[in-house]
Amino acid sequence: MSRTPFEVVAAVDIGATKTTVAVVPLPVVTWTARSPDGSVRVRTAPTDRDPDVALATVVSAVRAGLADLGPAGVVLRAVGCAAPGPLDPELGVVIHSPNLGWRDVPVGPSLGDALGVPWSLDDDANLGALGEAILGAGRGARTVAYLTVSSGIGGGIVRDGVRLVGDHALAGEIGHLDAGIGGTDVPRCSCGRRGHIEAYAGGVCLAARAARRWPRGRLSDGRAAPRDADAILRAARHESEVRPLARDAETALATAIGAFAAVLDPGVVVVGGAIALAHPALTRRAAAIAARRAIPETAASLRVVHAMLGAECVLAGSALMAAAVAADPSHHQRRSKVKGVRHA
Amino acid sequence: MSRTPFEVVAAVDIGATKTTVAVVPLPVVTWTARSPDGSVRVRTAPTDRDPDVALATVVSAVRAGLADLGPAGVVLRAVGCAAPGPLDPELGVVIHSPNLGWRDVPVGPSLGDALGVPWSLDDDANLGALGEAILGAGRGARTVAYLTVSSGIGGGIVRDGVRLVGDHALAGEIGHLDAGIGGTDVPRCSCGRRGHIEAYAGGVCLAARAARRWPRGRLSDGRAAPRDADAILRAARHESEVRPLARDAETALATAIGAFAAVLDPGVVVVGGAIALAHPALTRRAAAIAARRAIPETAASLRVVHAMLGAECVLAGSALMAAAVAADPSHHQRRSKVKGVRHA
């Protein structure tokens, strides 16, 4: 008896330090990568700073994933990829990634050409939002607002299963909203402005704040000052001198949650990202502040939960986007040609 | 030669003090009520505090509007109504209007039954948003955020021509977002919480702030203190003692604009409402503050404009909703029956 061919997509998450790849059967209706007997196997490799090498590694990993599924009968239908922004999802180009040192890299078209399938490219916050909304903690809600707290603060919105991108592809950029904290020590954000939510709650900015506050690396009693976001949030539990930094981070995240709630009235706010997932009290306190500030009706309906898929929500979102372009492959390619991108 | 019958909808705006009614030809593609030769004639009457009397007045005004259009051949297809919230748009019921003293008034079903047509009911901020988005200053933008500054602060969002209502019908309730101003004098909002945007920029709250600041009704030099929002904003132009109140209002509205911009990335933010339209500098300054605070990309794409249709944007929105239910009359009636509302 011959096996019926089955269809899969490739999901890729190119991060600043590591790249993960999975081959996912269609339709993408669940995300089981984290379960020991999951049908999705995730391959991880360091992200090479040379984009050609990095993309060749992705292609090899996809081919290895396909080979895993058996000698024949597997059809790859599309590849969906996440990368750090800013990027152009229509052209599939990473415009500039300071951490990787990449500039104008046509990630989408390159992967699509190498694998011979249609492609999709978007940034990690947006794809994390999609993954959590459809396959994770947002399941069942009509409007899902996603907030990611890691080295920076990102956000994304999914409504009726579709990403809300905004009129200039900037929707959900909640990290760069004013935190509303004020006072005299208004920290600078990674974008250059002061007082944004990311300036108080993003990992990189939080570490910079600590470095400015304790320039000799010592608390007033001589003990070592915390240097990164993780250490700051741990120390804040018992060090009154560190607590104000954590409190500002909570207040800033409450502003993000409050803005999502007031503008969108989502069914759920999903909070993910390495820092939030490692410090659940941060989200809990931020949600409590947001509820205290909101109008009672909004406070009563506000639901803030942690992401369920962990870091793999981005990969899940990539798989969902790949499934979408598999169903309508002309979409991205047509747009690329109109804008005249050179397919690498 | 017999005249071809033509189809119209009735648009109604029940305000706290006055009610306006118009009969509008289908399709609703423009709003010309304000032009001297406009095809839409608006009738205005005081809103009676007895809901039966108020609704009978509406029905008479609609019939008079139909009669104006000629002796025969006019077919009324639907009635769309705006009323002060909170209300239940599905049931067509004004739940509670403190200003009118109304409680559980089935405005939608009553008008629908009396006129023998399908009905629609929504609150004035939402319908103002729809009117401006489709027939006013938002025309051409994909996502329109609407902010109304009058006795209170309201908001509404329209995307691809459809109102974004949220998962609990609270989307766009931007007046009750924390203004992020802080300090020691944090004013109480109409909702009971403190520090909301409406607490600084809503007309009623602004007047209450002035009354608390100048309890004897005199500025420190003995001249009369301004008592209402209009007088406060006028006095703020030259009275340094009054200026801080206007500055807080500007800052609070900047927070509203900033939240809309960061979350939704709208094509345009339309600012309407009597206070904003009478004091254009308020919007101009708020927009400038919002742009200074935002990430450069968002600041560059942020467009803040005044409403074009004035107070009639609400009536225009009612006409559009009436046109929508005329096209799909089963929608509201079916829902009403499911929930078992008593059609008055």
Coordinates of N, CA, C and O in Angstrom, one line a residue, chain B residues 224-335:
Chain B
A224 N -12.9 87.6 38.2 CA -13.8 86.3 38.2 C -13.0 85.2 37.7 O -12.3 85.3 36.6
A225 N -13.1 84.0 38.3 CA -12.4 82.8 37.8 C -13.3 82.2 36.8 O -14.6 82.3 36.9
P226 N -12.7 81.6 35.8 CA -13.6 80.9 34.8 C -14.3 79.7 35.4 O -13.7 79.0 36.2
R227 N -15.5 79.4 34.9 CA -16.3 78.4 35.6 C -16.6 77.2 34.7 O -17.0 76.2 35.2
D228 N -16.6 77.4 33.4 CA -16.8 76.2 32.5 C -15.6 76.0 31.6 O -14.7 76.9 31.5
A229 N -15.7 74.9 30.9 CA -14.5 74.5 30.1 C -14.2 75.6 29.0 O -13.0 75.9 28.8
D230 N -15.2 76.1 28.4 CA -15.0 77.1 27.4 C -14.3 78.3 28.0 O -13.3 78.8 27.5
A231 N -14.8 78.8 29.1 CA -14.2 80.0 29.8 C -12.8 79.7 30.2 O -11.9 80.5 30.2
I232 N -12.6 78.5 30.8 CA -11.2 78.1 31.2 C -10.2 78.1 30.1 O -9.1 78.7 30.2
L233 N -10.6 77.5 28.9 CA -9.7 77.5 27.8 C -9.4 78.9 27.2 O -8.3 79.1 26.7
R234 N -10.5 79.7 27.3 CA -10.3 81.1 26.8 C -9.3 81.9 27.7 O -8.4 82.5 27.3
A235 N -9.6 81.8 29.0 CA -8.8 82.5 30.0 C -7.3 82.0 30.0 O -6.4 82.8 30.2
A236 N -7.2 80.7 29.7 CA -5.8 80.2 29.8 C -4.9 80.8 28.8 O -3.6 80.8 28.9
R237 N -5.4 81.5 27.7 CA -4.6 82.1 26.7 C -3.8 83.3 27.3 O -2.7 83.6 26.8
H238 N -4.3 83.9 28.3 CA -3.6 85.1 28.8 C -3.5 85.1 30.4 O -2.7 85.9 30.9
E239 N -4.1 84.2 31.1 CA -4.0 84.1 32.5 C -3.1 83.0 33.0 O -3.4 81.8 32.8
S240 N -1.9 83.4 33.5 CA -1.0 82.3 33.9 C -1.5 81.4 35.0 O -1.1 80.3 35.1
E241 N -2.4 82.0 35.8 CA -3.0 81.2 36.9 C -4.0 80.1 36.3 O -4.2 79.1 37.0
V242 N -4.5 80.3 35.1 CA -5.4 79.4 34.6 C -4.7 78.4 33.6 O -5.1 77.3 33.5
R243 N -3.6 78.8 33.1 CA -2.9 78.1 32.1 C -2.6 76.6 32.5 O -2.8 75.7 31.7
P244 N -2.2 76.3 33.8 CA -1.9 74.9 34.1 C -3.1 74.0 33.9 O -2.9 72.8 33.5
L245 N -4.3 74.4 34.0 CA -5.5 73.6 33.8 C -5.6 73.2 32.3 O -5.8 72.1 31.9
A246 N -5.3 74.2 31.4 CA -5.4 74.0 30.0 C -4.2 73.0 29.6 O -4.4 72.1 28.8
R247 N -3.1 73.3 30.3 CA -1.9 72.4 29.9 C -2.1 71.0 30.3 O -1.8 70.1 29.5
D248 N -2.8 70.8 31.4 CA -3.1 69.4 31.8 C -4.1 68.8 30.8 O -4.0 67.6 30.5
A249 N -5.0 69.6 30.4 CA -6.0 69.0 29.4 C -5.3 68.7 28.1 O -5.5 67.6 27.5
E250 N -4.3 69.5 27.7 CA -3.6 69.2 26.5 C -2.8 67.9 26.7 O -2.7 67.0 25.8
T251 N -2.1 67.8 27.8 CA -1.3 66.6 28.1 C -2.2 65.4 28.1 O -1.8 64.3 27.6
A252 N -3.3 65.5 28.8 CA -4.2 64.3 28.8 C -4.7 63.9 27.4 O -4.7 62.7 27.1
L253 N -5.0 64.9 26.6 CA -5.5 64.5 25.2 C -4.3 63.9 24.4 O -4.5 63.1 23.6
A254 N -3.1 64.4 24.7 CA -1.9 63.8 24.1 C -1.8 62.4 24.5 O -1.4 61.5 23.6
T255 N -2.1 62.0 25.7 CA -2.0 60.6 26.1 C -3.0 59.8 25.3 O -2.8 58.7 24.9
A256 N -4.2 60.4 25.1 CA -5.3 59.7 24.3 C -4.8 59.4 22.9 O -4.8 58.3 22.3
I257 N -4.2 60.5 22.3 CA -3.8 60.4 20.9 C -2.6 59.4 20.8 O -2.5 58.6 19.9
G258 N -1.7 59.5 21.8 CA -0.5 58.6 21.8 C -0.9 57.1 22.0 O -0.4 56.3 21.3
A259 N -1.9 56.9 22.8 CA -2.4 55.5 23.0 C -3.0 55.0 21.7 O -2.8 53.8 21.3
F260 N -3.9 55.8 21.1 CA -4.5 55.4 19.8 C -3.4 55.1 18.8 O -3.4 54.1 18.1
A261 N -2.4 56.0 18.7 CA -1.3 55.8 17.7 C -0.5 54.6 18.0 O -0.2 53.8 17.1
A262 N -0.1 54.4 19.3 CA 0.8 53.2 19.5 C 0.1 51.9 19.4 O 0.7 50.9 18.9
V263 N -1.2 51.8 19.7 CA -1.9 50.6 19.7 C -2.4 50.3 18.3 O -2.2 49.2 17.7
L264 N -3.0 51.3 17.6 CA -3.7 51.0 16.4 C -2.9 51.4 15.1 O -3.3 50.9 14.1
D265 N -2.0 52.4 15.2 CA -1.3 52.9 14.1 C -2.4 53.4 13.0 O -2.4 52.9 11.9
P266 N -3.2 54.3 13.4 CA -4.3 54.7 12.5 C -3.8 55.5 11.3 O -2.7 56.2 11.5
G267 N -4.5 55.6 10.3 CA -4.2 56.5 9.2 C -4.5 57.9 9.6 O -3.8 58.8 9.1
V268 N -5.4 58.1 10.5 CA -5.7 59.5 11.0 C -6.4 59.4 12.3 O -7.1 58.4 12.6
V269 N -6.1 60.4 13.2 CA -6.9 60.6 14.4 C -7.8 61.8 14.2 O -7.2 62.9 13.9
V270 N -9.1 61.6 14.3 CA -10.0 62.7 14.1 C -10.5 63.1 15.4 O -10.9 62.3 16.2
V271 N -10.4 64.4 15.7 CA -10.8 65.0 17.0 C -12.0 65.9 16.8 O -12.0 66.8 16.0
G272 N -13.1 65.5 17.5 CA -14.3 66.2 17.4 C -14.8 66.6 18.7 O -14.1 66.5 19.7
G273 N -16.1 67.0 18.8 CA -16.7 67.4 20.1 C -16.7 68.9 20.2 O -15.8 69.5 19.7
A274 N -17.7 69.4 20.9 CA -17.9 70.9 20.9 C -16.7 71.6 21.5 O -16.3 72.6 20.9
I275 N -16.0 71.1 22.5 CA -14.9 71.8 23.1 C -13.7 71.8 22.2 O -13.1 72.8 22.0
A276 N -13.4 70.7 21.6 CA -12.3 70.6 20.7 C -12.5 71.5 19.5 O -11.6 72.2 19.0
L277 N -13.7 71.5 18.9 CA -13.9 72.3 17.7 C -13.9 73.8 18.0 O -13.6 74.6 17.1
A278 N -14.3 74.2 19.2 CA -14.3 75.6 19.6 C -12.9 76.1 20.0 O -12.6 77.3 20.0
H279 N -12.0 75.1 20.3 CA -10.6 75.5 20.7 C -9.6 74.7 20.0 O -9.0 73.8 20.5
P280 N -9.4 75.1 18.7 CA -8.5 74.3 17.9 C -7.0 74.2 18.5 O -6.4 73.2 18.2
A281 N -6.6 75.2 19.2 CA -5.3 75.1 19.8 C -5.1 73.9 20.7 O -4.0 73.4 20.9
L282 N -6.2 73.5 21.4 CA -6.2 72.4 22.3 C -5.7 71.1 21.6 O -4.8 70.4 22.0
T283 N -6.3 70.9 20.4 CA -5.9 69.7 19.6 C -4.5 69.8 19.1 O -3.7 68.9 19.1
R284 N -4.2 71.1 18.6 CA -2.9 71.3 18.0 C -1.8 71.0 19.0 O -0.8 70.3 18.7
R285 N -2.0 71.5 20.2 CA -0.9 71.3 21.2 C -0.9 69.9 21.7 O 0.2 69.3 21.9
A286 N -2.0 69.3 21.8 CA -2.1 67.8 22.2 C -1.4 67.0 21.2 O -0.6 66.1 21.5
A287 N -1.6 67.3 19.9 CA -1.0 66.5 18.8 C 0.5 66.7 18.8 O 1.3 65.7 18.6
A288 N 0.9 67.9 19.1 CA 2.4 68.2 19.2 C 3.1 67.4 20.3 O 4.1 66.9 20.2
I289 N 2.4 67.4 21.5 CA 3.0 66.7 22.6 C 3.0 65.2 22.3 O 4.0 64.5 22.5
A290 N 1.9 64.7 21.7 CA 1.9 63.2 21.3 C 3.0 62.9 20.4 O 3.7 61.9 20.5
A291 N 3.3 63.8 19.4 CA 4.3 63.5 18.4 C 5.7 63.6 19.1 O 6.6 62.8 18.7
R292 N 5.9 64.5 20.0 CA 7.2 64.6 20.7 C 7.5 63.3 21.5 O 8.6 62.9 21.6
R293 N 6.4 62.8 22.1 CA 6.6 61.6 22.9 C 6.8 60.3 22.2 O 7.4 59.4 22.7
A294 N 6.3 60.2 20.9 CA 6.2 59.0 20.2 C 7.5 58.6 19.6 O 8.4 59.4 19.5
I295 N 7.7 57.3 19.3 CA 8.8 56.8 18.5 C 8.8 57.6 17.2 O 7.7 57.9 16.6
P296 N 10.0 57.9 16.7 CA 10.0 58.7 15.4 C 9.2 58.2 14.3 O 8.5 59.0 13.6
E297 N 9.1 56.9 14.1 CA 8.3 56.4 13.0 C 6.9 56.7 13.2 O 6.1 57.0 12.2
T298 N 6.4 56.5 14.4 CA 5.0 56.8 14.7 C 4.7 58.3 14.6 O 3.7 58.8 14.0
A299 N 5.7 59.1 15.1 CA 5.5 60.6 15.1 C 5.4 61.0 13.6 O 4.6 61.9 13.2
A300 N 6.2 60.4 12.7 CA 6.2 60.8 11.3 C 4.9 60.5 10.6 O 4.5 61.2 9.7
S301 N 4.3 59.4 11.0 CA 3.1 59.0 10.3 C 1.8 59.4 11.0 O 0.7 59.3 10.5
L302 N 1.9 60.1 12.2 CA 0.8 60.5 13.0 C 0.1 61.7 12.3 O 0.7 62.7 12.0
R303 N -1.2 61.6 12.0 CA -2.0 62.7 11.4 C -3.2 62.9 12.3 O -4.0 62.0 12.6
V304 N -3.2 64.1 12.9 CA -4.3 64.5 13.8 C -5.1 65.6 13.1 O -4.5 66.7 12.8
V305 N -6.4 65.4 12.9 CA -7.2 66.5 12.2 C -8.5 66.7 13.0 O -8.9 65.8 13.8
H306 N -9.1 67.8 12.7 CA -10.4 68.1 13.3 C -11.5 67.4 12.5 O -11.4 67.2 11.3
A307 N -12.6 67.1 13.2 CA -13.8 66.6 12.6 C -14.3 67.6 11.6 O -14.2 68.8 11.8
M308 N -14.9 67.0 10.5 CA -15.4 67.9 9.4 C -16.8 68.2 9.5 O -17.3 69.2 9.0
L309 N -17.6 67.2 10.1 CA -19.0 67.3 10.0 C -19.6 68.0 11.3 O -20.8 68.1 11.4
G310 N -18.7 68.4 12.2 CA -19.2 69.1 13.4 C -20.1 68.1 14.2 O -19.9 66.9 14.1
A311 N -21.1 68.7 14.8 CA -22.0 67.8 15.7 C -22.7 66.8 14.8 O -23.2 65.8 15.3
E312 N -22.9 67.1 13.5 CA -23.7 66.2 12.7 C -23.0 64.9 12.3 O -23.6 64.1 11.7
C313 N -21.7 64.8 12.7 CA -21.1 63.5 12.5 C -21.8 62.3 13.1 O -21.9 61.2 12.6
V314 N -22.5 62.6 14.3 CA -23.3 61.6 15.0 C -24.5 61.2 14.1 O -24.8 60.0 13.9
L315 N -25.1 62.2 13.5 CA -26.3 61.9 12.7 C -25.8 61.2 11.4 O -26.5 60.3 10.9
A316 N -24.7 61.6 10.9 CA -24.2 60.9 9.7 C -23.9 59.4 10.0 O -24.2 58.5 9.2
G317 N -23.3 59.1 11.2 CA -23.1 57.8 11.7 C -24.4 57.0 11.8 O -24.5 55.8 11.4
S318 N -25.4 57.7 12.3 CA -26.7 57.0 12.5 C -27.3 56.6 11.1 O -27.9 55.5 10.9
A319 N -27.1 57.5 10.2 CA -27.6 57.2 8.8 C -26.9 56.0 8.2 O -27.5 55.2 7.6
L320 N -25.6 56.0 8.4 CA -24.8 54.8 7.9 C -25.2 53.5 8.6 O -25.3 52.5 7.9
M321 N -25.5 53.6 9.9 CA -25.9 52.3 10.6 C -27.3 51.9 10.1 O -27.6 50.7 9.9
A322 N -28.1 52.9 9.8 CA -29.5 52.6 9.3 C -29.3 52.0 7.9 O -30.0 51.0 7.6
A323 N -28.4 52.5 7.1 CA -28.2 51.9 5.8 C -27.7 50.5 5.9 O -28.1 49.6 5.1
A324 N -26.9 50.2 6.9 CA -26.4 48.9 7.1 C -27.5 47.9 7.5 O -27.6 46.8 7.0
V325 N -28.4 48.3 8.4 CA -29.5 47.4 8.8 C -30.5 47.3 7.7 O -31.2 46.3 7.6
A326 N -30.6 48.4 6.9 CA -31.6 48.2 5.7 C -31.1 47.1 4.8 O -31.9 46.4 4.2
A327 N -29.8 47.0 4.7 CA -29.2 46.0 3.8 C -29.3 44.6 4.5 O -29.4 43.6 3.8
D328 N -29.3 44.5 5.8 CA -29.4 43.2 6.5 C -30.4 43.4 7.7 O -29.9 43.4 8.8
P329 N -31.7 43.5 7.4 CA -32.6 43.9 8.5 C -32.7 42.8 9.6 O -33.2 43.1 10.7
S330 N -32.4 41.6 9.3 CA -32.6 40.5 10.2 C -31.7 40.6 11.5 O -32.0 40.2 12.5
H331 N -30.6 41.2 11.3 CA -29.5 41.2 12.3 C -30.0 41.6 13.7 O -30.0 40.8 14.6
H332 N -30.4 42.8 13.8 CA -30.8 43.3 15.2 C -32.0 42.6 15.7 O -32.1 42.3 16.8
Q333 N -33.0 42.5 14.8 CA -34.3 41.9 15.3 C -34.1 40.5 15.8 O -34.6 40.1 16.8
R334 N -33.3 39.7 15.1 CA -33.0 38.3 15.5 C -32.4 38.3 16.9 O -32.9 37.6 17.8
R335 N -31.4 39.1 17.0 CA -30.7 39.2 18.3 C -31.6 39.6 19.4 O -31.6 39.1 20.5

